[in-house]
XYZ file of N, CA, C and O in Angstrom:
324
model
N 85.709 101.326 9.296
C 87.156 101.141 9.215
C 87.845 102.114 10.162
O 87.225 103.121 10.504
N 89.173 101.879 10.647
C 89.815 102.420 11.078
C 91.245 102.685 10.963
O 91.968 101.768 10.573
N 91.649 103.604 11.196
C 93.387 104.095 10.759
C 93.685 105.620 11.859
O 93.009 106.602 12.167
N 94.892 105.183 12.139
C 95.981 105.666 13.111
C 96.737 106.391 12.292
O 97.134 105.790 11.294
N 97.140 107.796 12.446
C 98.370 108.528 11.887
C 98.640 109.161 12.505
O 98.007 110.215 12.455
N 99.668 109.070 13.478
C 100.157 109.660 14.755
C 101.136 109.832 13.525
O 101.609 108.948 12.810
N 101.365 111.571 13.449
C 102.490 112.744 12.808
C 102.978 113.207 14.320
O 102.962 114.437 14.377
N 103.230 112.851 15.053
C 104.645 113.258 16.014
C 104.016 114.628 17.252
O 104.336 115.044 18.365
N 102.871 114.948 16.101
C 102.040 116.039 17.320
C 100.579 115.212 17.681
O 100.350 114.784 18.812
N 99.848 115.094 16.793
C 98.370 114.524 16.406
C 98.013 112.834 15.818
O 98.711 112.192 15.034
N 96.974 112.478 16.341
C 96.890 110.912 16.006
C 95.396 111.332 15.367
O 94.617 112.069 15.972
N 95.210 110.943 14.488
C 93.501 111.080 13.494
C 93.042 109.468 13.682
O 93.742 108.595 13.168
N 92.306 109.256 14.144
C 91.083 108.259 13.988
C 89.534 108.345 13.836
O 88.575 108.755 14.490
N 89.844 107.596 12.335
C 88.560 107.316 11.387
C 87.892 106.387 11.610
O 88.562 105.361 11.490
N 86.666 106.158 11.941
C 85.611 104.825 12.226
C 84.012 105.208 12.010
O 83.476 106.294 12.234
N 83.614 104.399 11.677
C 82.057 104.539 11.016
C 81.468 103.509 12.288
O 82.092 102.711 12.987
N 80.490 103.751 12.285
C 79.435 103.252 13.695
C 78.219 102.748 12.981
O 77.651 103.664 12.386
N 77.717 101.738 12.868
C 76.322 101.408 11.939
C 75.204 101.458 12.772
O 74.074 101.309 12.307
N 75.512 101.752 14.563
C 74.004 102.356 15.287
C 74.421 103.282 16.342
O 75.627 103.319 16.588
N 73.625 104.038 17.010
C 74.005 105.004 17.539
C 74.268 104.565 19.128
O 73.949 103.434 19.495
N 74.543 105.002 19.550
C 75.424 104.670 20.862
C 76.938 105.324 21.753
O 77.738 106.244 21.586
N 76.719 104.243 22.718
C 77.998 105.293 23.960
C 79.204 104.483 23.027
O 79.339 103.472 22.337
N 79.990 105.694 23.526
C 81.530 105.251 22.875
C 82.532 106.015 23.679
O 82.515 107.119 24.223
N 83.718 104.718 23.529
C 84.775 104.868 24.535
C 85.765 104.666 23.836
O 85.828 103.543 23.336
N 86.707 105.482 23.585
C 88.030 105.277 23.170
C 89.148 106.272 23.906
O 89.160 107.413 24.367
N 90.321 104.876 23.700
C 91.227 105.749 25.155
C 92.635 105.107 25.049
O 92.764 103.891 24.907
N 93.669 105.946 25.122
C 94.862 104.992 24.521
C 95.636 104.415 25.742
O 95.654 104.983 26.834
N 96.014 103.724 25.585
C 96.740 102.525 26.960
C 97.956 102.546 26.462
O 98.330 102.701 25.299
N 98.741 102.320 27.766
C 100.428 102.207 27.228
C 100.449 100.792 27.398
O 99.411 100.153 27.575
N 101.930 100.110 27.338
C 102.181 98.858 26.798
C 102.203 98.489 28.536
O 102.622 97.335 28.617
N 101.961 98.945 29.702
C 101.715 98.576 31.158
C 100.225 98.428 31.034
O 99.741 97.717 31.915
N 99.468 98.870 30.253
C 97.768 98.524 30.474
C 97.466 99.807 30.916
O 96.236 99.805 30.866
N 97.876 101.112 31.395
C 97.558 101.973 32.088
C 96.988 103.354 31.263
O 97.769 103.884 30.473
N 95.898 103.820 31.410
C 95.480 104.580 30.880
C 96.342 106.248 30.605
O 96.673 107.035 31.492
N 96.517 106.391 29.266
C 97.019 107.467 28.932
C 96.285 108.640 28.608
O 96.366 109.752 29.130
N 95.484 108.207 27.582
C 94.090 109.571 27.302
C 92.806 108.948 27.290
O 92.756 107.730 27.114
N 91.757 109.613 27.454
C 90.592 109.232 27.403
C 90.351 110.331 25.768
O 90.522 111.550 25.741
N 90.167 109.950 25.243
C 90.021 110.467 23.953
C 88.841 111.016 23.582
O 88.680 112.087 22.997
N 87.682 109.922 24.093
C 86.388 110.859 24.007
C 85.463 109.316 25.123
O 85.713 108.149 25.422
N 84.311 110.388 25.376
C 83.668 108.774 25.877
C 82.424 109.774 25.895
O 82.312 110.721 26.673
N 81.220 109.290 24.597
C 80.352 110.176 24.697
C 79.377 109.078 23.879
O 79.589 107.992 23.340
N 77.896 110.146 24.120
C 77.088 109.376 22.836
C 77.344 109.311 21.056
O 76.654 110.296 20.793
N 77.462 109.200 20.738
C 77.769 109.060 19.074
C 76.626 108.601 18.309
O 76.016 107.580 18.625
N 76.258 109.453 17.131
C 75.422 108.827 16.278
C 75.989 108.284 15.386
O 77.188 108.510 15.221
N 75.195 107.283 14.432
C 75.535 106.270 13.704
C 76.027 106.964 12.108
O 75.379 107.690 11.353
N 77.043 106.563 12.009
C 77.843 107.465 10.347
C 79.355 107.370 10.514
O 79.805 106.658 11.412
N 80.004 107.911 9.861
C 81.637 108.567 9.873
C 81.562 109.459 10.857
O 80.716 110.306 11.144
N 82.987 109.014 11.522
C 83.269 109.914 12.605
C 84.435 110.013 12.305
O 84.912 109.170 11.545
N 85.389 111.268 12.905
C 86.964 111.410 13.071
C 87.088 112.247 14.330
O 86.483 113.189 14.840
N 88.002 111.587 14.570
C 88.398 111.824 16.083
C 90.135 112.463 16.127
O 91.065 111.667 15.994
N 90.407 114.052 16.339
C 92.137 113.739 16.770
C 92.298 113.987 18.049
O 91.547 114.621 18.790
N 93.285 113.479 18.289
C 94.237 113.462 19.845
C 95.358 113.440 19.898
O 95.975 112.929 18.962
N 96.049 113.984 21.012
C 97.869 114.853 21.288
C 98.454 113.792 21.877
O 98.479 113.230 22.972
N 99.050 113.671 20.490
C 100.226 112.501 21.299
C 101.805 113.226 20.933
O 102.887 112.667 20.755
N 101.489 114.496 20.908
C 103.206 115.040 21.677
C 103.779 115.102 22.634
O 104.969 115.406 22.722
N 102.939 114.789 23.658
C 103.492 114.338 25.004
C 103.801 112.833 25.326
O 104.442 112.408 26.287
N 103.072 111.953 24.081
C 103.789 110.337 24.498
C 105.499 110.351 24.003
O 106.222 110.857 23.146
N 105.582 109.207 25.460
C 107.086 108.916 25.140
C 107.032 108.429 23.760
O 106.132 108.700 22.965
N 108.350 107.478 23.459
C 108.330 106.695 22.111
C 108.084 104.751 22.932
O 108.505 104.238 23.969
N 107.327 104.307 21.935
C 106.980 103.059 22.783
C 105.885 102.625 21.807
O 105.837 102.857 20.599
N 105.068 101.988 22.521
C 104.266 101.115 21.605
C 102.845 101.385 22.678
O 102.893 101.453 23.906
N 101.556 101.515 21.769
C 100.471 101.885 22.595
C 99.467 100.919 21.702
O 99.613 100.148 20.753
N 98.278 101.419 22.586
C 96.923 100.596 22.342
C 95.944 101.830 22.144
O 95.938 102.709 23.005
N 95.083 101.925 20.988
C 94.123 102.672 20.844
C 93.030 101.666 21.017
O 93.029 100.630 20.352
N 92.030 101.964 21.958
C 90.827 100.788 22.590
C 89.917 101.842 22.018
O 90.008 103.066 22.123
N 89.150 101.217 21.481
C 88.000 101.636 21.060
C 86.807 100.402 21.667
O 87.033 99.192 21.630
N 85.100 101.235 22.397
C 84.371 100.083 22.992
C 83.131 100.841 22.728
O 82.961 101.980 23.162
N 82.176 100.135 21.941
C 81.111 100.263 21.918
C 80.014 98.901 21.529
O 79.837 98.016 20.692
N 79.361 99.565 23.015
C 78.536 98.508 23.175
C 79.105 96.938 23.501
O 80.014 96.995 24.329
N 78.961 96.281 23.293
C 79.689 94.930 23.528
C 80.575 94.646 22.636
O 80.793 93.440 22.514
N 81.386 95.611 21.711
C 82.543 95.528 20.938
C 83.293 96.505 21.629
O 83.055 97.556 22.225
N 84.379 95.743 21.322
C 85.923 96.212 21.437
C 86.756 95.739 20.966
O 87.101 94.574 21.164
N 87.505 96.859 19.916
C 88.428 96.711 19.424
C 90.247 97.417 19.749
O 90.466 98.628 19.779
N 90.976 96.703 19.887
C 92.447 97.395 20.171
C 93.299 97.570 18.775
O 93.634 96.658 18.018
N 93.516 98.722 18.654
C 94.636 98.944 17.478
C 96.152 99.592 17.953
O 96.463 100.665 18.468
N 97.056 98.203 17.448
C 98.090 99.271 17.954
C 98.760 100.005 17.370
O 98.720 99.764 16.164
N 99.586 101.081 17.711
C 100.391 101.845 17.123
C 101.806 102.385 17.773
O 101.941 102.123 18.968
N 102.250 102.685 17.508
C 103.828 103.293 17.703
C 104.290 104.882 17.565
O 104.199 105.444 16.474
N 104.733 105.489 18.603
C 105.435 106.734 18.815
C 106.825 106.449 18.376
O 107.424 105.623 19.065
N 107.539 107.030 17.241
C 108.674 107.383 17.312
C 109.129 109.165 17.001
O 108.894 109.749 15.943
N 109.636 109.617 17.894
C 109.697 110.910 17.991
C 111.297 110.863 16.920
O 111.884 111.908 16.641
């Protein structure tokens, strides 16, 4: 599972992985254009949490991409400062 709680400084993302593998997650603005690379590493298979600084995003609407292996998933979320 996964969940977004961007508090105005920090965004927490929760996701469980059922095999071990490369992983890419990276947030995109609403142009497609890469904002953070959040992590892009090997990962073993379990619960993971991930945070990242989104006090420097404007207010707008974004894409958290998450890609592993031949999945990818986009979650979106929203900055309002």
């Amino acid at each position: 599972s996964v969940s977004i709680s961007p508090n105005g400084k920090k965004g927490l993302l929760n996701y469980y992985l059922n095999q071990s593998g490369n992983t890419d997650i990276q947030i995109i603005d609403e142009s497609g254009h890469l904002i953070q690379q959040v992590i892009k590493e090997n990962k073993q298979s379990g619960s993971h949490r991930e945070t990242f600084d989104v006090k420097g995003l404007a207010n707008g609407n974004y894409q958290l991409v998450i890609k592993f292996g031949k999945y990818t998933r986009n979650i979106p979320f929203q900055i309002n400062n």
